[in-house]
Coordinates of C-alpha atoms in Angstrom, one line a residue:
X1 CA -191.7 -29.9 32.1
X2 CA -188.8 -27.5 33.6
X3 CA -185.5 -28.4 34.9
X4 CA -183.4 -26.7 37.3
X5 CA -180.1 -27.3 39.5
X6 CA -177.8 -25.3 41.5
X7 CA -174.6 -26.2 43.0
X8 CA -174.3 -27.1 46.7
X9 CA -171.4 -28.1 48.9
X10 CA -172.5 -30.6 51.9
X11 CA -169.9 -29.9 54.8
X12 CA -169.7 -33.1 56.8
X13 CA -169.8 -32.6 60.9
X14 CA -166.6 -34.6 60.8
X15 CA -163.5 -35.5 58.3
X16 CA -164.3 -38.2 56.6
X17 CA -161.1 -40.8 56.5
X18 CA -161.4 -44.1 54.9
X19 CA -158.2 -46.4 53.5
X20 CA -157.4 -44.2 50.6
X21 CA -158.7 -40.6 50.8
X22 CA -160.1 -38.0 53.6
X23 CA -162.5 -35.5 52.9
X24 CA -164.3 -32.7 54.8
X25 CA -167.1 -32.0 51.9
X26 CA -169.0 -33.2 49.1
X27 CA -169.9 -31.5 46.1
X28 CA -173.9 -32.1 45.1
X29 CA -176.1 -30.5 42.5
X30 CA -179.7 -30.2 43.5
X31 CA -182.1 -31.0 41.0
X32 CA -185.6 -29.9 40.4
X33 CA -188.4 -31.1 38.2
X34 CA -191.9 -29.2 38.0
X35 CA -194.9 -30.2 36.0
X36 CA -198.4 -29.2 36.7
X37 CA -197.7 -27.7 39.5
X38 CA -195.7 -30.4 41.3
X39 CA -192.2 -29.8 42.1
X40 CA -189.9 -33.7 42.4
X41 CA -186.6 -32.9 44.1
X42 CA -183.4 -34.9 43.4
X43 CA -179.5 -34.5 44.3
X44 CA -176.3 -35.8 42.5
X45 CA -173.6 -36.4 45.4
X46 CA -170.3 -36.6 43.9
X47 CA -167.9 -37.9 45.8
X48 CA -164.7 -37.0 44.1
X49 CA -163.3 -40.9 43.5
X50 CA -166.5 -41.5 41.2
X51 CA -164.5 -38.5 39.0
X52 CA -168.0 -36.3 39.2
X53 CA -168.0 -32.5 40.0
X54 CA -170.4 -29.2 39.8
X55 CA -168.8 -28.5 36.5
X56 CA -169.7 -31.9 34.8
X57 CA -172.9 -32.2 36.0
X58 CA -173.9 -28.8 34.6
X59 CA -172.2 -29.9 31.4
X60 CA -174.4 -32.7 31.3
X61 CA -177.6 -30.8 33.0
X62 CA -177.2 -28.0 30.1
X63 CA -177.7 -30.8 27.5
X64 CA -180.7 -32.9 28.9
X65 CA -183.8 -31.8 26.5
X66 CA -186.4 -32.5 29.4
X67 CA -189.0 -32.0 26.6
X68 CA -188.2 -35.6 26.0
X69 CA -189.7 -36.8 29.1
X70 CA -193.2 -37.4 29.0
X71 CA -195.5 -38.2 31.8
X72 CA -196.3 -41.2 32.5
X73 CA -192.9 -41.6 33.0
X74 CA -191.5 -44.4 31.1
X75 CA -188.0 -44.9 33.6
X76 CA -186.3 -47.3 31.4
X77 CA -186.9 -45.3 28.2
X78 CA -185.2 -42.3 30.1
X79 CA -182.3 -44.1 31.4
X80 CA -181.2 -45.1 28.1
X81 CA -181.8 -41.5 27.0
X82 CA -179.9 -40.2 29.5
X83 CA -176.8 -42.4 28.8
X84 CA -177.1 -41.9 24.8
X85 CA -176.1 -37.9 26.1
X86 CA -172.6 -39.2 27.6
X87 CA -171.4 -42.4 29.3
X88 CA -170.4 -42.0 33.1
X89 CA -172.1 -39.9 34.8
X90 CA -174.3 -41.7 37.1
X91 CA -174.8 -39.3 40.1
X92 CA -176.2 -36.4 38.1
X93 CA -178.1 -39.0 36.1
X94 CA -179.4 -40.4 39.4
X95 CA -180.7 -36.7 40.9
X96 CA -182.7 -37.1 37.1
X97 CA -183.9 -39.9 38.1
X98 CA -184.7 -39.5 41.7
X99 CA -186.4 -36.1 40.8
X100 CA -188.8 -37.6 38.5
X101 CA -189.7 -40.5 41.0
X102 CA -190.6 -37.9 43.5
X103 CA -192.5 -36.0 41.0
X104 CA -194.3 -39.1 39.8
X105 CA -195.3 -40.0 43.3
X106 CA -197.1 -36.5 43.4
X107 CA -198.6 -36.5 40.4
X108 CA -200.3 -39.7 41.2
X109 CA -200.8 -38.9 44.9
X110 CA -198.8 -42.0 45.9
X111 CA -195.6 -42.7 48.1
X112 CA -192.7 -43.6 45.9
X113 CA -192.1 -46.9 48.1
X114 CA -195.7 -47.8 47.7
X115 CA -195.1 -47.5 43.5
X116 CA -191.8 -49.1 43.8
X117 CA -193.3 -52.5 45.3
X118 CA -191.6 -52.0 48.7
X119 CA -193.3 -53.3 51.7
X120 CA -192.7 -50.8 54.6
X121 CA -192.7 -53.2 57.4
X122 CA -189.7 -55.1 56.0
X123 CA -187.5 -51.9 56.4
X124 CA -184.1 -52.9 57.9
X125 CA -182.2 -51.0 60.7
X126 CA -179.3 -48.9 59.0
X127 CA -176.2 -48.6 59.9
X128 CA -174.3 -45.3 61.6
X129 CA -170.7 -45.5 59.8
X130 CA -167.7 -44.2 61.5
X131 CA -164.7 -42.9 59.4
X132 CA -161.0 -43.4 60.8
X133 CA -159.7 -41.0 63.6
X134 CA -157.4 -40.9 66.3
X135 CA -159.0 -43.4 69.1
X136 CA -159.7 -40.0 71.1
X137 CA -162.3 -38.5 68.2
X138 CA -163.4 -42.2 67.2
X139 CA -165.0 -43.0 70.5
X140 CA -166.3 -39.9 70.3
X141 CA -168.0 -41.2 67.5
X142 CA -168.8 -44.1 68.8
X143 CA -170.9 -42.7 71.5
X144 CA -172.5 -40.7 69.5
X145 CA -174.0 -43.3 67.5
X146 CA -175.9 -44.5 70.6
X147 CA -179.7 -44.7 69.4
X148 CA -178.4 -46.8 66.2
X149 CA -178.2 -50.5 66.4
X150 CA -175.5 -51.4 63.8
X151 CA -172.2 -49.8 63.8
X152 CA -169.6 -49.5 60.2
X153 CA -166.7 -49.0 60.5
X154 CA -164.4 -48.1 58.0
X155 CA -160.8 -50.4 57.7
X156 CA -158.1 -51.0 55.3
X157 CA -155.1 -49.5 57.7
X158 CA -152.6 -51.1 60.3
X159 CA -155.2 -49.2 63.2
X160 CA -157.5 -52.0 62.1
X161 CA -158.3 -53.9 65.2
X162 CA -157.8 -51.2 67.7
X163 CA -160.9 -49.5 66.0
X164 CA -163.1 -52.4 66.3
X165 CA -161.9 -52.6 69.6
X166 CA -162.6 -48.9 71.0
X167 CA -166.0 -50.0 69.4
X168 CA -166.5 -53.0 71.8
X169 CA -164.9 -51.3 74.4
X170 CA -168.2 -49.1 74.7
X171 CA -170.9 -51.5 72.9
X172 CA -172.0 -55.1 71.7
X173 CA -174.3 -53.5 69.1
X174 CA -173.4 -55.5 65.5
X175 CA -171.1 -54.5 63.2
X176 CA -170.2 -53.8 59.6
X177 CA -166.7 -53.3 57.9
X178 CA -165.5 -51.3 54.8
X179 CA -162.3 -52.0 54.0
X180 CA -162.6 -50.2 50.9
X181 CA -160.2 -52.0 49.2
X182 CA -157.6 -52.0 51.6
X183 CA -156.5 -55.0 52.2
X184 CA -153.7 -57.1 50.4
X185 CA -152.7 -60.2 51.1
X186 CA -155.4 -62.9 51.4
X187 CA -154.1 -65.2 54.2
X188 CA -153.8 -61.9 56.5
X189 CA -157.2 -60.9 55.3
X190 CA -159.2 -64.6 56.6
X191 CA -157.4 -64.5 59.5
X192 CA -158.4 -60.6 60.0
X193 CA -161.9 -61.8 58.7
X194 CA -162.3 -65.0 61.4
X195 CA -161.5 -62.4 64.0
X196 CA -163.7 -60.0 63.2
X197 CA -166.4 -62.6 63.2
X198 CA -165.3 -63.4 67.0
X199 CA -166.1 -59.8 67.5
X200 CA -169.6 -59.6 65.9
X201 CA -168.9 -58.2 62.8
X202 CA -171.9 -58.7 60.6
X203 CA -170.7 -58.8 56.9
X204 CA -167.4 -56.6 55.0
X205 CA -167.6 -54.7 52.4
X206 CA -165.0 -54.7 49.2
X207 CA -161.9 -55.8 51.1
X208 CA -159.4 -56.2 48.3
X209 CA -158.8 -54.4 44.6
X210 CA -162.1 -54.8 42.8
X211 CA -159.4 -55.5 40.4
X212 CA -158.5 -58.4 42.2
X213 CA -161.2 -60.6 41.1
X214 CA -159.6 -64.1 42.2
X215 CA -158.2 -62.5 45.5
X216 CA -161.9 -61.5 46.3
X217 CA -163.0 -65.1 45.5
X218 CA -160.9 -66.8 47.1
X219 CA -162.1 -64.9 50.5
X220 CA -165.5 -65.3 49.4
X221 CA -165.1 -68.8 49.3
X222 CA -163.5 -69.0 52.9
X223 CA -165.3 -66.9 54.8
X224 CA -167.3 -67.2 57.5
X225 CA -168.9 -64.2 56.8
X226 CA -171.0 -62.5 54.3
X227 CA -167.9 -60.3 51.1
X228 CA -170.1 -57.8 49.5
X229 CA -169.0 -55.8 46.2
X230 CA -169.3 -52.4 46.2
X231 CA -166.5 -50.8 43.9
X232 CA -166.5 -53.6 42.2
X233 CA -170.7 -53.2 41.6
X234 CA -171.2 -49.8 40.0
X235 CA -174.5 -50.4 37.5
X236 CA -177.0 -53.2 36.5
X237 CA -174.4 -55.2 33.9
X238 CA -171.9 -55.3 37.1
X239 CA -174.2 -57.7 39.2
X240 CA -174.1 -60.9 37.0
X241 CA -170.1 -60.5 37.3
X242 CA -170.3 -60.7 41.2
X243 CA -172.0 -64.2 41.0
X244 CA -169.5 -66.4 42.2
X245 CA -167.0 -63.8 43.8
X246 CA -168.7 -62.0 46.1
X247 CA -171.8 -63.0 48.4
X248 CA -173.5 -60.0 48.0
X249 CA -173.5 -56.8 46.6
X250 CA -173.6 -52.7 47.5
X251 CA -176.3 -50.8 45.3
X252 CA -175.9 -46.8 45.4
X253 CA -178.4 -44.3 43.4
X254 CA -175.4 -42.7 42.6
X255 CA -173.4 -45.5 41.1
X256 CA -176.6 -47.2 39.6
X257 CA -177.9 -43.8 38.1
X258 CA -180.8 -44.1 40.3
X259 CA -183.9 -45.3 41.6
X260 CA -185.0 -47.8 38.4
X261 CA -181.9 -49.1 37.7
X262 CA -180.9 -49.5 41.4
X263 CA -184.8 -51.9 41.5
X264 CA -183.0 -53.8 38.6
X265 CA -180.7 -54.3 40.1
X266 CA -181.8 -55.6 43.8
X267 CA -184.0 -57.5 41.2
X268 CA -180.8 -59.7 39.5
X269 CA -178.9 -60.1 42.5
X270 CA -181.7 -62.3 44.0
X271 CA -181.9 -64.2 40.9
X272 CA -178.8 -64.8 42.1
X273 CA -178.9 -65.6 44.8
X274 CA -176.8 -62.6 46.1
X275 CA -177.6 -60.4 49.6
X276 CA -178.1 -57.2 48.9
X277 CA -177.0 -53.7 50.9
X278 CA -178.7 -50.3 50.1
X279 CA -175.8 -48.0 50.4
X280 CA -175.1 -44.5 50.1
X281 CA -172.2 -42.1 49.5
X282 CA -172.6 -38.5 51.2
X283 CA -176.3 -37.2 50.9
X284 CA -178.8 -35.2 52.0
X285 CA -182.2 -36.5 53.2
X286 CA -183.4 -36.2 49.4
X287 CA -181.0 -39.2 48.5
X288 CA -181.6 -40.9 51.6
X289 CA -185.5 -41.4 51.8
X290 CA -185.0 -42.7 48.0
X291 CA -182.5 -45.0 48.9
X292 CA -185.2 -46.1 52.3
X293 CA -187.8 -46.5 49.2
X294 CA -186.1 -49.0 48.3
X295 CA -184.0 -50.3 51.4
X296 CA -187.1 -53.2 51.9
X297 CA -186.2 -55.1 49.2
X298 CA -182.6 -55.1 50.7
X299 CA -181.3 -57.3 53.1
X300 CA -179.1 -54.6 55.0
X301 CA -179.7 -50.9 54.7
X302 CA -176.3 -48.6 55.0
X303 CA -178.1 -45.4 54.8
X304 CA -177.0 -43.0 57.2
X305 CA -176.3 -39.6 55.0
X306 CA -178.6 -37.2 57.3
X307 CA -176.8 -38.4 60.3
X308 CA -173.4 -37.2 59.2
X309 CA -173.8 -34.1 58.1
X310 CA -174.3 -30.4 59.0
X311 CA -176.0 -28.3 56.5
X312 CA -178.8 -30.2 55.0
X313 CA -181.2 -28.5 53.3
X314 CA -184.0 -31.1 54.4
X315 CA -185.5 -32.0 57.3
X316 CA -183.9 -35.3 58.6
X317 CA -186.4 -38.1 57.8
X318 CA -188.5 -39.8 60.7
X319 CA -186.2 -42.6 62.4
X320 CA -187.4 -44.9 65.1
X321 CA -185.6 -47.6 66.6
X322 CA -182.7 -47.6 63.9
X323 CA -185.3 -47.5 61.2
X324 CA -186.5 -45.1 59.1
X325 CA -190.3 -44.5 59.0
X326 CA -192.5 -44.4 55.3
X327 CA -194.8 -42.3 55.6
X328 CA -198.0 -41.7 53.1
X329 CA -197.0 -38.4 51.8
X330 CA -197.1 -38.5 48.3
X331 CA -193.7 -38.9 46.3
X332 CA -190.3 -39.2 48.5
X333 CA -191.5 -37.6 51.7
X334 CA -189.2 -35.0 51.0
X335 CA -189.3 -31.6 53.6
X336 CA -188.0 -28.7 53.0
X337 CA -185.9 -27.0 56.0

């Protein structure tokens, strides 16, 4: 078994302004795992609010002993190895992970969805997410997510409702709202929430503090509409504490340290009786068609990564109809550019 990464700056095709932050890049390690022959590809996106950059994840990288990881893979065995190395880390521990479910998908000849239980007719449309920008560049954006057939939108700012309307101003398509922790005060937020439901809006995403657990239950409890975690619902321990304050929850591969426990975790929250969205942060088509392994399972599907970018080093997955297609290839489906 070898290991090797290099460092890799995605450049987005647009700045990308949500309620707290704007960015113009992401920093990502790209992750490779060969064994008999087979290569499995995997990426760590690391946004820089999860506190991840190149020079932790080659900290971590440079102390993975991949002699420890056998084939078969056991995932849950490596998981636990990987976090006895350091706490944290989840990204470069997911681009591990996702690496070794691509390579185990071509060492047994099979499709990672197929060997993750997914059903590839049950794939949900994802969604084309639009950052804040003046209302000049945001209908630009707008536009250009014709083809797609859910819109996000990213809120938490006094623009608020002259965004969503630009967006209706060209389209009925549905949409969904990140807030992103941006709002405050809970009476302004329901009444923001009962209008956004007058204007199709779908479901919202983290709209106050994940701190503020009782502010987010109390909306949760009042809306009309479906509150999803998503700060507030980082790894598989996190989901039992959204029962009862959110309706649903937000599961990345790079806050849940990858494929397995991200499965665990779509597993709990229907226990649960919680929705679930498959996100993702910034990524190339190596995250994304891991993510669309498991996006089936999911009620919603948020993963747009391909679509947003302008140096991927992958061929943009096959997309139909605001879905994305699962082919038999063995492993991810992954293609190189």
């Amino acid at each position: 078994m070898k290991l090797t990464y290099q460092p890799f700056e995605l450049e987005l095709k647009y700045p990308f302004t949500i309620a707290k932050f704007s960015r113009t890049s992401t920093p990502l390690m790209l992750v490779q795992v060969e064994h008999e022959g087979q290569t499995g590809y995997g990426e760590a996106s690391m946004v820089p609010y999860m506190g991840e950059s190149h020079e932790s994840a080659a900290t971590f990288l440079r102390k993975v002993n991949i002699d420890q990881v056998k084939f078969p893979f056991n995932f849950e065995a490596i998981i636990n190895y990987l976090d006895s190395i350091a706490p944290g880390n989840p990204a470069i521990k997911a681009a591990i992970d996702i690496a070794l479910h691509d390579l185990e998908g071509k060492l047994l000849k099979k499709p990672c969805w197929q060997l993750a239980g997914s059903n590839h007719a049950l794939m949900p449309v994802t969604s084309f997410t639009i950052g804040m920008d003046t209302p000049e560049v945001f209908l630009k954006k707008v536009k250009e997510a014709e083809g797609f057939k859910v819109i996000k939108v990213k809120l938490g700012r006094d623009s608020d409702q002259e965004l969503i309307n630009i967006i209706r101003s060209v389209t009925d398509v549905p949409i969904y709202v990140d807030a992103n922790q941006g709002w405050t005060d809970r009476a302004q937020s329901l009444d923001m929430i009962y209008w956004l439901q007058e204007q199709g809006v779908v479901l919202i995403e983290q709209p106050m503090l994940k701190t503020d657990i009782d502010g987010n239950a109390w909306l949760t409890e009042n809306s009309p509409i479906p509150i999803i975690g998503d700060e507030a619902v980082q790894r598989l321990p996190d989901v039992e504490k959204a029962k009862g304050v959110y309706h649903g929850i937000n599961v990345k591969l790079m806050k849940s340290a990858g494929m397995y426990e991200a499965r665990q975790m779509i597993v709990k929250a229907k226990e649960l009786g919680l929705k679930v969205l498959m996100g993702c942060m910034s990524e190339t088509s190596c995250a994304t068609l891991a993510a669309a392994a498991l996006a089936p399972q999911c009620d919603w599907a948020d993963i747009d990564g391909p679509f947003l970018i302008s140096n991927n080093p992958f061929k943009t997955p096959d997309f139909v109809e605001g879905k994305y297609i699962l082919g038999n290839e063995p492993g991810l489906g992954i293609k190189l550019n």
